Amino acid sequence: RDMSTVLDDLEKIISVSPNAVLFRAVRASTRFELGETEAGITEMQEILDGTESSAEIRQVKLALAQMLEQTGNRVGAQRLVTEVLGEDATQVEGLKMQAGWYIQSDRSDEAIALLRTALDQAPNDAGTMPLMARAHTRNGCGCVRQCPRRIRALCKCPGPR
């Protein structure tokens, strides 16, 4: 099925659903991915306007944060991630985003701490382990020898494993 059909189906669901937050978020994300970046971001912001916090709303905030990051608005993305982690310090996607920024700014120890929390919540999350390896590599990889084998396997440094 093509994306216009998907959008049409989402419109139908949204029109009959009293609480269609996640469907609206999927529609906004789809529009964003199709190149309608401003429309996608605007709809995500509209979803969040006047809503009370919930797990569902935190997911929408993180989706919007990813959109903002992709369009170069890191400040906006970081604000949303900070809000989410302030409400739920174990939110895996938020922890991964924050850890990525920490790694980029040479705060690898803080990134590792966040990623350990993420692994506690979702031990099989596919995105956490590469970030953990990057953090250890950025940190000089000295402690990688003592880390679980799954982290050592992802480490790209020339040091011993």
PDB file of N, CA and C in Angstrom, residues 8 14-15 31 39 72 83 90 110 112 119 135 141 161:
ATOM      1  N   ASP A   8      -4.964   8.165   4.400  1.00  0.00           N
ATOM      2  CA  ASP A   8      -6.432   8.120   4.305  1.00  0.00           C
ATOM      3  C   ASP A   8      -7.016   7.231   5.401  1.00  0.00           C
ATOM      4  N   ILE A  14      -9.022   8.440  12.922  1.00  0.00           N
ATOM      5  CA  ILE A  14      -9.017   9.643  13.748  1.00  0.00           C
ATOM      6  C   ILE A  14     -10.414  10.256  13.819  1.00  0.00           C
ATOM      7  N   SER A  15     -11.134  10.218  12.728  1.00  0.00           N
ATOM      8  CA  SER A  15     -12.464  10.844  12.699  1.00  0.00           C
ATOM      9  C   SER A  15     -13.474  10.136  13.597  1.00  0.00           C
ATOM     10  N   ARG A  31       3.633  12.171   7.789  1.00  0.00           N
ATOM     11  CA  ARG A  31       3.755  13.388   6.978  1.00  0.00           C
ATOM     12  C   ARG A  31       5.190  13.917   7.030  1.00  0.00           C
ATOM     13  N   ALA A  39       4.517  20.545   8.550  1.00  0.00           N
ATOM     14  CA  ALA A  39       3.172  20.059   8.870  1.00  0.00           C
ATOM     15  C   ALA A  39       3.231  18.980   9.946  1.00  0.00           C
ATOM     16  N   GLY A  72      17.395  20.124  12.874  1.00  0.00           N
ATOM     17  CA  GLY A  72      18.415  21.037  13.387  1.00  0.00           C
ATOM     18  C   GLY A  72      18.025  21.831  14.616  1.00  0.00           C
ATOM     19  N   GLU A  83      12.059  17.305  29.689  1.00  0.00           N
ATOM     20  CA  GLU A  83      10.711  17.214  30.272  1.00  0.00           C
ATOM     21  C   GLU A  83      10.312  15.764  30.498  1.00  0.00           C
ATOM     22  N   THR A  90      13.177   6.731  33.608  1.00  0.00           N
ATOM     23  CA  THR A  90      13.524   5.426  33.044  1.00  0.00           C
ATOM     24  C   THR A  90      13.029   5.269  31.604  1.00  0.00           C
ATOM     25  N   GLU A 110      28.648  10.108  31.959  1.00  0.00           N
ATOM     26  CA  GLU A 110      27.223  10.372  32.182  1.00  0.00           C
ATOM     27  C   GLU A 110      26.369   9.588  31.185  1.00  0.00           C
ATOM     28  N   ILE A 112      27.155   6.713  29.830  1.00  0.00           N
ATOM     29  CA  ILE A 112      27.185   5.311  30.251  1.00  0.00           C
ATOM     30  C   ILE A 112      26.195   5.069  31.383  1.00  0.00           C
ATOM     31  N   LEU A 119      19.352   0.028  29.771  1.00  0.00           N
ATOM     32  CA  LEU A 119      19.482  -1.432  29.676  1.00  0.00           C
ATOM     33  C   LEU A 119      18.735  -2.145  30.795  1.00  0.00           C
ATOM     34  N   ALA A 135      30.022   5.184  23.644  1.00  0.00           N
ATOM     35  CA  ALA A 135      30.400   5.909  24.864  1.00  0.00           C
ATOM     36  C   ALA A 135      31.708   5.361  25.419  1.00  0.00           C
ATOM     37  N   CYS A 141      37.997   3.602  25.950  1.00  0.00           N
ATOM     38  CA  CYS A 141      37.795   2.164  25.859  1.00  0.00           C
ATOM     39  C   CYS A 141      38.575   1.377  26.905  1.00  0.00           C
ATOM     40  N   ARG A 161      40.232  -6.714  23.694  1.00  0.00           N
ATOM     41  CA  ARG A 161      38.847  -6.999  24.009  1.00  0.00           C
ATOM     42  C   ARG A 161      38.795  -8.186  24.912  1.00  0.00           C
TER      43      ARG A 161
END
